Coordinates of C-alpha atoms in Angstrom, one line a residue:
M8 CA -81.7 -35.8 150.9
A9 CA -83.5 -37.4 153.8
H10 CA -84.4 -40.3 151.6
L11 CA -80.8 -41.4 151.8
P12 CA -80.1 -43.9 154.6
E13 CA -77.0 -42.0 155.9
V14 CA -78.9 -38.7 156.1
R15 CA -81.8 -40.3 157.9
R16 CA -79.4 -41.9 160.4
A17 CA -77.9 -38.4 161.1
L18 CA -81.4 -37.0 161.6
L19 CA -82.4 -39.8 163.9
D20 CA -79.2 -39.7 166.0
R21 CA -80.7 -39.3 169.4
S22 CA -77.7 -37.4 170.7
S23 CA -77.7 -34.8 168.0
G24 CA -81.1 -33.2 168.6
I25 CA -81.4 -32.4 164.9
I26 CA -84.9 -33.7 164.4
Q27 CA -86.1 -31.6 167.4
R28 CA -84.6 -28.5 165.8
L29 CA -86.5 -29.3 162.5
L30 CA -89.9 -29.4 164.0
P31 CA -90.4 -25.6 164.4
F32 CA -89.8 -25.2 160.6
T33 CA -93.1 -26.9 159.9
D34 CA -94.6 -23.4 160.5
Y35 CA -91.7 -21.3 159.1
V36 CA -93.8 -18.5 157.5
Q37 CA -90.8 -16.8 155.8
S38 CA -90.1 -19.6 153.4
A39 CA -92.3 -22.3 151.9
T40 CA -89.2 -24.1 150.7
R41 CA -87.9 -24.5 154.2
R42 CA -91.3 -25.5 155.5
G43 CA -91.6 -28.2 152.8
G44 CA -88.0 -29.4 153.3
A45 CA -88.5 -29.8 157.0
I46 CA -91.8 -31.7 156.5
A47 CA -90.3 -33.9 153.9
C48 CA -87.4 -34.8 156.2
I49 CA -89.7 -35.6 159.0
R50 CA -91.9 -37.7 156.8
N51 CA -89.0 -39.7 155.4
C52 CA -87.7 -40.4 159.0
C53 CA -91.1 -42.0 159.7
F54 CA -90.3 -44.7 157.1
H55 CA -87.1 -45.7 158.9
T56 CA -88.1 -49.0 160.5
D57 CA -85.1 -48.9 162.9
A58 CA -86.4 -45.7 164.4
H59 CA -89.8 -46.8 165.7
W60 CA -89.2 -44.9 169.0
W61 CA -88.5 -41.7 167.0
S62 CA -91.5 -42.3 164.7
C63 CA -93.6 -42.6 167.8
F64 CA -92.1 -39.3 169.1
L65 CA -92.9 -37.5 165.8
I66 CA -96.5 -38.8 165.9
W67 CA -96.7 -37.7 169.6
A68 CA -95.5 -34.2 168.5
L69 CA -98.1 -34.0 165.8
L70 CA -100.8 -35.1 168.1
D71 CA -99.7 -32.7 170.9
R72 CA -102.9 -30.6 171.2
S73 CA -100.9 -27.6 172.5
S74 CA -98.5 -27.5 169.6
G75 CA -100.9 -26.8 166.7
I76 CA -98.6 -28.7 164.3
I77 CA -101.2 -30.9 162.8
Q78 CA -103.5 -27.9 162.1
R79 CA -100.6 -26.2 160.2
L80 CA -100.0 -29.3 158.1
L81 CA -103.6 -29.6 156.9
P82 CA -103.5 -26.9 154.2
F83 CA -100.7 -28.8 152.5
T84 CA -103.1 -31.6 151.6
D85 CA -104.1 -29.5 148.6
Y86 CA -100.8 -27.7 148.0
V87 CA -100.8 -27.7 144.2
Q88 CA -97.3 -26.4 143.8
S89 CA -95.6 -29.6 145.0
A90 CA -96.7 -33.3 145.1
T91 CA -93.8 -34.0 147.5
R92 CA -95.2 -31.6 150.1
R93 CA -98.7 -32.8 149.6
G94 CA -97.6 -36.4 150.0
G95 CA -95.4 -35.6 153.0
A96 CA -98.2 -33.8 154.8
I97 CA -100.8 -36.5 154.0
A98 CA -98.4 -39.3 155.1
C99 CA -98.0 -37.6 158.4
I100 CA -101.8 -37.0 158.8
R101 CA -102.5 -40.6 157.7
N102 CA -100.1 -42.0 160.4
C103 CA -101.8 -39.9 163.0
C104 CA -105.2 -41.5 162.1
F105 CA -103.9 -44.8 163.2
H106 CA -104.2 -43.6 166.8
T107 CA -107.9 -44.3 167.6
D108 CA -107.7 -42.3 170.8
A109 CA -107.1 -39.1 168.8
H110 CA -110.0 -39.5 166.4
S111 CA -112.6 -37.5 168.3
W112 CA -110.1 -34.6 168.6
L113 CA -109.0 -34.9 164.9
L114 CA -112.6 -34.8 163.8
S115 CA -113.6 -31.9 166.1
N116 CA -113.8 -28.3 165.2
E117 CA -110.5 -27.8 166.9
V118 CA -108.7 -29.7 164.1
N119 CA -111.5 -30.3 161.5
I120 CA -109.5 -32.9 159.6
L121 CA -112.3 -34.3 157.4
P122 CA -112.6 -31.5 154.8
Y123 CA -108.9 -31.5 154.3
L124 CA -109.0 -35.3 153.6
L125 CA -112.0 -35.1 151.3
L126 CA -110.9 -32.1 149.3
P127 CA -108.1 -34.0 147.3
L128 CA -110.7 -36.7 146.4
A129 CA -113.4 -34.3 145.3
G130 CA -113.9 -33.6 141.6
P131 CA -116.0 -31.3 139.4
E132 CA -119.1 -33.4 139.4
E133 CA -122.4 -31.8 140.4
L134 CA -124.3 -33.4 143.3
K135 CA -127.9 -33.0 144.3
D136 CA -128.8 -30.1 146.5
E137 CA -129.6 -32.4 149.4
E138 CA -126.2 -34.1 149.0
Y139 CA -124.4 -30.8 149.0
D140 CA -126.2 -29.9 152.2
E141 CA -124.6 -32.8 154.0
L142 CA -121.0 -31.9 152.9
P143 CA -118.7 -29.7 155.0
P144 CA -119.1 -26.1 153.8
D145 CA -115.6 -26.0 152.3
L146 CA -116.6 -28.8 149.9
Q147 CA -119.9 -27.4 148.7
Y148 CA -120.2 -26.2 145.1
L149 CA -116.5 -26.5 144.2
G150 CA -117.2 -25.7 140.6
S151 CA -116.3 -27.3 137.3
E152 CA -112.6 -26.4 137.5
K153 CA -112.0 -28.6 140.6
Q154 CA -109.4 -31.3 139.9
R155 CA -108.7 -34.4 142.0
E156 CA -105.4 -35.3 143.4
P157 CA -103.5 -36.6 140.3
D158 CA -101.0 -38.9 142.2
P159 CA -102.6 -42.3 143.0
D160 CA -100.2 -43.0 145.9
I161 CA -101.4 -39.8 147.6
R162 CA -105.0 -40.6 146.9
K163 CA -104.4 -44.0 148.4
M164 CA -103.0 -42.5 151.6
V165 CA -106.0 -40.2 151.9
L166 CA -108.3 -43.2 151.5
E167 CA -106.3 -45.1 154.1
A168 CA -106.6 -42.2 156.5
L169 CA -110.4 -42.2 156.1
L170 CA -110.4 -45.9 156.6
Q171 CA -108.6 -45.6 159.9
L172 CA -111.2 -42.9 161.0
C173 CA -113.9 -45.6 160.4
A174 CA -112.4 -47.8 163.2
T175 CA -114.9 -46.6 165.7
K176 CA -118.7 -46.2 165.6
D177 CA -118.5 -42.5 166.3
G178 CA -116.0 -42.0 163.5
R179 CA -118.0 -43.9 161.0
Q180 CA -121.2 -42.0 161.9
F181 CA -119.3 -38.7 161.6
L182 CA -118.1 -39.5 158.1
R183 CA -121.7 -40.6 157.1
D184 CA -123.2 -37.4 158.5
N185 CA -120.7 -35.2 156.6
G186 CA -121.4 -36.6 153.1
T187 CA -118.2 -38.7 152.8
Y188 CA -120.1 -41.3 150.8
Y189 CA -121.0 -38.9 148.0
I190 CA -117.3 -37.9 147.5
L191 CA -116.3 -41.5 147.4
R192 CA -119.1 -42.5 145.1
E193 CA -118.0 -40.0 142.5
L194 CA -114.3 -40.9 143.0
H195 CA -115.1 -44.5 142.4
K196 CA -116.7 -43.7 139.0
W197 CA -113.6 -41.7 138.0
E198 CA -110.8 -43.8 139.6
K199 CA -108.5 -45.9 137.4
D200 CA -105.9 -47.1 139.8
P201 CA -106.7 -50.7 140.9
T202 CA -105.3 -50.3 144.4
C203 CA -107.2 -47.1 145.1
I204 CA -110.4 -48.8 143.8
I205 CA -110.0 -51.6 146.3
V206 CA -109.4 -49.2 149.3
C207 CA -112.3 -47.0 148.1
E208 CA -114.6 -50.0 147.9
N209 CA -113.6 -51.2 151.3
L210 CA -114.3 -47.8 152.7
V211 CA -117.7 -47.5 151.1
D212 CA -118.6 -51.0 152.2
I213 CA -118.1 -49.9 155.8
L214 CA -120.0 -46.6 155.4
I215 CA -123.1 -48.0 153.7
K216 CA -123.6 -50.7 156.4
K217 CA -125.8 -50.1 159.4
E218 CA -124.1 -50.3 162.7
E219 CA -126.2 -53.4 163.6
E220 CA -124.7 -55.2 160.6
I221 CA -121.1 -54.2 161.6
G222 CA -121.7 -55.3 165.2
Y223 CA -118.6 -53.7 166.7
D224 CA -117.9 -50.3 168.2
D225 CA -114.1 -50.5 167.6
L226 CA -113.1 -52.5 164.5
K227 CA -109.5 -52.6 165.6
K228 CA -110.4 -54.8 168.5
V229 CA -111.9 -57.5 166.2
E230 CA -109.6 -60.5 166.2
L231 CA -109.4 -62.5 162.9
S232 CA -107.9 -65.9 162.6
P233 CA -104.9 -66.3 160.4
D234 CA -106.8 -68.4 157.9
I235 CA -109.5 -65.7 157.5
M236 CA -106.9 -63.0 157.1
E237 CA -105.1 -65.2 154.4
K238 CA -108.5 -65.6 152.6
F239 CA -109.1 -61.9 152.6
L240 CA -105.6 -61.2 151.3
K241 CA -106.0 -63.8 148.5
D242 CA -109.4 -62.3 147.6
D243 CA -107.9 -58.8 147.4
I244 CA -105.1 -60.0 145.2
K245 CA -107.5 -61.9 142.9
Y246 CA -109.8 -58.8 142.6
L247 CA -106.8 -56.6 142.0
E248 CA -105.7 -58.8 139.1
S249 CA -109.1 -58.7 137.6
L250 CA -109.2 -54.9 137.8
E251 CA -105.9 -54.6 136.1
Q252 CA -107.1 -56.8 133.3
E253 CA -110.4 -54.8 132.9
L254 CA -108.9 -51.2 133.2
P255 CA -107.7 -49.6 130.0
T256 CA -103.9 -49.3 129.7

């Protein structure tokens, strides 16, 4: 019910403390239903534009290294029983990836976020042995029964999270060193959703470039003029329209 505006207002009432009482339920081992419900409520609150302060608070809670909340969310990225829970967890993780200062921690062994982001994008395709060797252990030899995330909106959020992790030179190199390109290459061959294709291609474009070609350590610090941004937007829209015409209905 947290998708209803009046329910979100109640959750985000700063005097009620309701949202704080929900947070421990993200790790409520006695009931997957209550865990999923709490996570869905928290996720929906993050979409409330009038509650930016609270959204920042929730991100802060997720990125609190002593809480362990983000680690407990990660298994839900491949939770086959519920697309709602998968989407809620990935939305929270994606939002955390916007915080560049947390990237080194998120990619470290303490959190190990990358395999959980790549797993929903991985399919049953066989890779070369040397390509398997570059992948994180959890993604090696998944077998012919492996299915990709079926929801294009969720796949897009995963791709957006990976794109955010490419903001810094260290993040880009980490993704390269862990075989991210191979997962994206096979995804691109399979993908039918035009928006996912664009995000996937933007991501691959960054990963295949040498750092000398990119020329910036932190891409978020690159300032683009309004006319350049408008041109990029028009190009994306034009390309999206061409993809929609080419893809089978």
